[in-house]
CSV table of C-alpha atoms in Angstrom, one decimal:
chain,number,residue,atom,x,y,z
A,1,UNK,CA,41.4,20.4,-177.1
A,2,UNK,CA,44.3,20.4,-174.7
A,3,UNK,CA,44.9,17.5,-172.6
A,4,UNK,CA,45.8,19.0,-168.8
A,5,UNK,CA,45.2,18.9,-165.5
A,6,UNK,CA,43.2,21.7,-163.7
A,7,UNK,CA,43.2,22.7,-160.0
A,8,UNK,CA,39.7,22.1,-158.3
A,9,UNK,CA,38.2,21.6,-155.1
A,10,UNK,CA,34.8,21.0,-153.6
A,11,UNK,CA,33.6,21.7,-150.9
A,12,UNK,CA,34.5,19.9,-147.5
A,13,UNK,CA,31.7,20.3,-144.6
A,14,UNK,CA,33.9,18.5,-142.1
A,15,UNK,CA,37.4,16.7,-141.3
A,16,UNK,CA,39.3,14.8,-138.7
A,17,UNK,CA,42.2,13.3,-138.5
A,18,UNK,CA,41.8,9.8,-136.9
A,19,UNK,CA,45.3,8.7,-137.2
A,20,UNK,CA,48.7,10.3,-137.0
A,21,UNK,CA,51.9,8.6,-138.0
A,22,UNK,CA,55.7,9.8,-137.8
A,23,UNK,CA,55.4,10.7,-141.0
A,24,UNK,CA,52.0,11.0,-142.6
A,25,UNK,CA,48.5,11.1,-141.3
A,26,UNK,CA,45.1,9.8,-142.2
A,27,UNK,CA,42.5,12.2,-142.9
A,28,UNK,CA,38.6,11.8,-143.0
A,29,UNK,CA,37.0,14.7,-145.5
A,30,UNK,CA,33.0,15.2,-145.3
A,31,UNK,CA,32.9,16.1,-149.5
A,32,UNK,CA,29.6,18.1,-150.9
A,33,UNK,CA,29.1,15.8,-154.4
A,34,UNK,CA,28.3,17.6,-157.5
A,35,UNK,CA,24.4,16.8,-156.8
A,36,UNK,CA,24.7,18.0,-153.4
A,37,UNK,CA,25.2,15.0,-151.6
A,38,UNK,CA,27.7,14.5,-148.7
A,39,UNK,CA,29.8,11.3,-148.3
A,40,UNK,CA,33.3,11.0,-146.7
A,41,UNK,CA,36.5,10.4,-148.0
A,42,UNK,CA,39.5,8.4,-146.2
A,43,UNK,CA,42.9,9.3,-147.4
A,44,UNK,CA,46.7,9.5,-146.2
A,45,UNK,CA,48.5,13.1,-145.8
A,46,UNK,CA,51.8,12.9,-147.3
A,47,UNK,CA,54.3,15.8,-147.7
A,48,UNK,CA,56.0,14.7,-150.9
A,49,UNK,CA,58.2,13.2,-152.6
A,50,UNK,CA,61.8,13.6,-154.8
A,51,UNK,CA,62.8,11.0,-157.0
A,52,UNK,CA,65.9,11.5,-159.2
A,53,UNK,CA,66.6,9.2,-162.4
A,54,UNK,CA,70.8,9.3,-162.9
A,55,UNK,CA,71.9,8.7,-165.9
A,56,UNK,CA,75.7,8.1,-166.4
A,57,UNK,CA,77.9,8.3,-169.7
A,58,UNK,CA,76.9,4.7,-170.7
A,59,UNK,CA,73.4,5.1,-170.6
A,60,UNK,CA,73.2,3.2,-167.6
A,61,UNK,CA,70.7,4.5,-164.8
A,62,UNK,CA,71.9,4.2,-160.7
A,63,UNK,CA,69.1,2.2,-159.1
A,64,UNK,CA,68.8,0.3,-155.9
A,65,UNK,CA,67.4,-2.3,-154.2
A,66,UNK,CA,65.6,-2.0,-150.8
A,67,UNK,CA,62.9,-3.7,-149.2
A,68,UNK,CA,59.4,-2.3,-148.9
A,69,UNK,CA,57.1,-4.3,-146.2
A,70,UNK,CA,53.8,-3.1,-147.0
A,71,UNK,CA,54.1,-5.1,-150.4
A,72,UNK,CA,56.7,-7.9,-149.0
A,73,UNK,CA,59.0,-7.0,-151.5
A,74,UNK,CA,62.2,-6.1,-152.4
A,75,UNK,CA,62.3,-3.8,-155.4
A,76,UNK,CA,64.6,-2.1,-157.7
A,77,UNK,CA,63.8,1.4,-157.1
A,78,UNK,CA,65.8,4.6,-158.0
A,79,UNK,CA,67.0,7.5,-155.0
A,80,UNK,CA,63.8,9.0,-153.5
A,81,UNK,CA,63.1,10.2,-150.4
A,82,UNK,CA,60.8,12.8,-148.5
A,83,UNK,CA,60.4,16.8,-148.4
A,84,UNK,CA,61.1,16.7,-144.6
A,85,UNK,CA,60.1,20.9,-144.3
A,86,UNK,CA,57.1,22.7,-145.8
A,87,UNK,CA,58.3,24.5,-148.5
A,88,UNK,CA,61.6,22.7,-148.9
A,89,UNK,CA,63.8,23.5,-152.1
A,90,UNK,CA,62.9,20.2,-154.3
A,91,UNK,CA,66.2,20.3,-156.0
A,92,UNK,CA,67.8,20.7,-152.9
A,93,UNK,CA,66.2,17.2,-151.3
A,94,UNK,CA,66.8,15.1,-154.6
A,95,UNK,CA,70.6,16.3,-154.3
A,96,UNK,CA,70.7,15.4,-150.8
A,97,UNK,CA,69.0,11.8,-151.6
A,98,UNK,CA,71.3,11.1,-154.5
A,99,UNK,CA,74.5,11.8,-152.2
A,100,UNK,CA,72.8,9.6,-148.6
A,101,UNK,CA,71.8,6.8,-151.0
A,102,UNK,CA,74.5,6.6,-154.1
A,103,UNK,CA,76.9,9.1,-152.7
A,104,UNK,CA,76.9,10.0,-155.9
A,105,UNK,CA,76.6,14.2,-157.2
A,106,UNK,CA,75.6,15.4,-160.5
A,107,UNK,CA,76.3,18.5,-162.6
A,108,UNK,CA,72.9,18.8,-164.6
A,109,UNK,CA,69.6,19.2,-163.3
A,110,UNK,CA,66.5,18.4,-165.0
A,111,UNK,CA,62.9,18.2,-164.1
A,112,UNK,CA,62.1,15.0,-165.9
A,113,UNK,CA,58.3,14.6,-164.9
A,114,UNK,CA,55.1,15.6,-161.8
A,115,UNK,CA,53.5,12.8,-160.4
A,116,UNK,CA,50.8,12.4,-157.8
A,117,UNK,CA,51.4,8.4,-157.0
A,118,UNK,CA,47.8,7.4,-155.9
A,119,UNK,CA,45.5,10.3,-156.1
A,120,UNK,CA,42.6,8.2,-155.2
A,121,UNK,CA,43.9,7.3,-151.7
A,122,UNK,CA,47.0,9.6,-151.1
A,123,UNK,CA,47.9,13.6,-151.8
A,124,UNK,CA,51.8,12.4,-152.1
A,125,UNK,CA,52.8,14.2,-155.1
A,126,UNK,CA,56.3,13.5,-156.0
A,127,UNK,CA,59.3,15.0,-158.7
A,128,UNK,CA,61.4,13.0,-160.8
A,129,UNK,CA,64.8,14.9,-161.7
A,130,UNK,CA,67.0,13.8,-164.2
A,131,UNK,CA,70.6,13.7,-162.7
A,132,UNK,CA,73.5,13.6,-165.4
A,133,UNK,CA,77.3,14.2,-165.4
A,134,UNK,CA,77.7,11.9,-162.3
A,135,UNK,CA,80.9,11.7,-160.2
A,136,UNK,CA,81.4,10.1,-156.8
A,137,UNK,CA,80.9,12.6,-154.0
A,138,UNK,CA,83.4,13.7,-151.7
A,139,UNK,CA,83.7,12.9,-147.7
A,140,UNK,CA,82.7,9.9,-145.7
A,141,UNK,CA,79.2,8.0,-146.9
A,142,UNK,CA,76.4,8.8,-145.3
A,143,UNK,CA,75.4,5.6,-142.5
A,144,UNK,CA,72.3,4.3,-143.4
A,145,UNK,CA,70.1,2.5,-141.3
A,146,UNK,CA,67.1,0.3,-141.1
A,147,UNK,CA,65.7,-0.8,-144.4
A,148,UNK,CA,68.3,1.4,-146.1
A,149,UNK,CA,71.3,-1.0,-144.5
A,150,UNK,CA,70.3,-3.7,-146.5
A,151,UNK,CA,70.1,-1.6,-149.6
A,152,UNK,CA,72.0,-2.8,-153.0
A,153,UNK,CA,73.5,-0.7,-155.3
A,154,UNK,CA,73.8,-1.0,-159.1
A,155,UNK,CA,74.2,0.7,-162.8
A,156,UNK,CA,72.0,-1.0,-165.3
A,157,UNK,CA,71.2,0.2,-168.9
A,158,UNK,CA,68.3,1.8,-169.4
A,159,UNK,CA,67.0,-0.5,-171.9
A,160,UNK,CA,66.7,-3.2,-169.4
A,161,UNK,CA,65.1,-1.4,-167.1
A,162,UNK,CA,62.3,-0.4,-170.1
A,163,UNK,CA,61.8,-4.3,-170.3
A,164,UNK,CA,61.6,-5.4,-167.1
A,165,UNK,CA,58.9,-2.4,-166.8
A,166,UNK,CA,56.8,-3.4,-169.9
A,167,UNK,CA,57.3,-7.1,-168.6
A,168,UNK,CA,56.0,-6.7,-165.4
A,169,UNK,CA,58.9,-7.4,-163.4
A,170,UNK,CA,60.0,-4.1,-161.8
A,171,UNK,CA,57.0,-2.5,-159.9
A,172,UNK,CA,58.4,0.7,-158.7
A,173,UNK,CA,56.4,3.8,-159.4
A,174,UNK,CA,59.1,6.4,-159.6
A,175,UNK,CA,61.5,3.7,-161.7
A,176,UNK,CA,58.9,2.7,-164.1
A,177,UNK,CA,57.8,6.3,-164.8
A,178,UNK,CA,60.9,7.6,-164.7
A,179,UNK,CA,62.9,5.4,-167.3
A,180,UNK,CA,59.5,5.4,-169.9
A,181,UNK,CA,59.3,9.5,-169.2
A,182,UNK,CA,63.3,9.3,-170.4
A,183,UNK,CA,62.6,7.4,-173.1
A,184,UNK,CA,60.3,9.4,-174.2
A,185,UNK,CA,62.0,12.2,-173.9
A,186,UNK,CA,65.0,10.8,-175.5
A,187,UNK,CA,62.4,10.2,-178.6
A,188,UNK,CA,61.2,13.6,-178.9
A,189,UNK,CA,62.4,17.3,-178.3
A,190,UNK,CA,65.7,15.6,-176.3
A,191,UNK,CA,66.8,15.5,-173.1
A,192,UNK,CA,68.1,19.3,-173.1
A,193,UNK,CA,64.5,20.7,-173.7
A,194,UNK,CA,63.1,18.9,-170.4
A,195,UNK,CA,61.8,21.6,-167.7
A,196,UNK,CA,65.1,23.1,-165.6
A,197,UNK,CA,65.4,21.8,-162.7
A,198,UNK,CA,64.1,25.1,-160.3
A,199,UNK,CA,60.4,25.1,-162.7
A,200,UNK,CA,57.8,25.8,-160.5
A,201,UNK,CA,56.1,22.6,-159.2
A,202,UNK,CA,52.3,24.0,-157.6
A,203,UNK,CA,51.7,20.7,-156.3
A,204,UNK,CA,54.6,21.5,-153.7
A,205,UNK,CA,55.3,25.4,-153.9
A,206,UNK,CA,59.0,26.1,-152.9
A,207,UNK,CA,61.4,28.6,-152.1
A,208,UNK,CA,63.8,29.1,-154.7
């Protein structure tokens, strides 16, 4: 039997949106059960997510630390940020994030893992690339504002980052999935036989 995901989608008698934000939206669905009853579903709209995991010469992965209010925290998180436009090149964002939050660029792509982050209360689906061959970008650094101009910077091995997962003491979806999905990878077919960075992604279709 293979183990995989498969598109689906019941039927939906009614929806409203009953809040709008700058960003995402909440959305009320009306959903026909598999028994034929109706009952309602509450969930945020997102437009999704790139994440990308750089890995330099010494092992060492770029991570930062910013502070995230709805959890009063401050966590160790790697570059990630929003497709701002339907249909937005995915490869394209997570370059663009690497460079405003590491000014950092990176020869080779790859598509290190899919995710959806909460499926039972959000549609964000988000990619993680792996970023390797790292050099500092050209030109002046992007100004960064708001939480992001508190942010700090930082190379740690990847090992550590692998315990502090497994320990409990970095909480970050996209960092904790990111460096165990490395690890992994590193432990099986290799690094070189991950997905290339433009595979198709039908969560979020794209223009190549």
């Amino acid at each position: 039997m293979a183990i995989k995901d498969t598109p689906e989608e019941w039927t939906v008698t009614a929806s409203t949106t009953p809040f709008t934000g700058n960003k995402t939206s909440v959305r009320t669905d009306e959903v026909v059960m598999p028994d034929g009853a109706k009952v309602t579903r509450d969930y945020q709209v997102h437009p999704g997510s790139v994440a990308v995991l750089a890995l330099d010469d010494e092992g060492r992965v770029l991570v930062l630390k910013q502070y995230r209010h709805p959890v009063r925290m401050k966590l160790w998180e790697i570059p990630a940020g929003l497709l701002d436009v339907p249909g937005e090149n995915p490869l394209r964002a997570a370059q663009r994030e690497l460079y405003e939050e590491a000014h950092v660029k990176a020869e080779d792509w790859r598509v290190l893992t899919d995710v959806y982050t909460t499926p039972g209360g959000c549609d964000e689906a988000v990619r993680i690339f792996l970023a390797r061959d790292l050099s500092e970008a050209e030109g002046e650094r992007f100004e960064v504002a708001e939480e992001e101009a508190d942010m700090e910077l930082a190379r740690v091995p990847q090992e550590e980052l692998v315990r502090g997962a497994l320990a409990g003491e970095l909480h970050n979806n996209c960092l904790v999935v990111g460096v165990l999905a490395l690890t992994a990878a590193q432990g099986g077919a290799g690094l070189d036989a991950l997905r290339p960075a433009d595979a198709p992604w039908p969560a979020r279709p794209f223009e190549a």
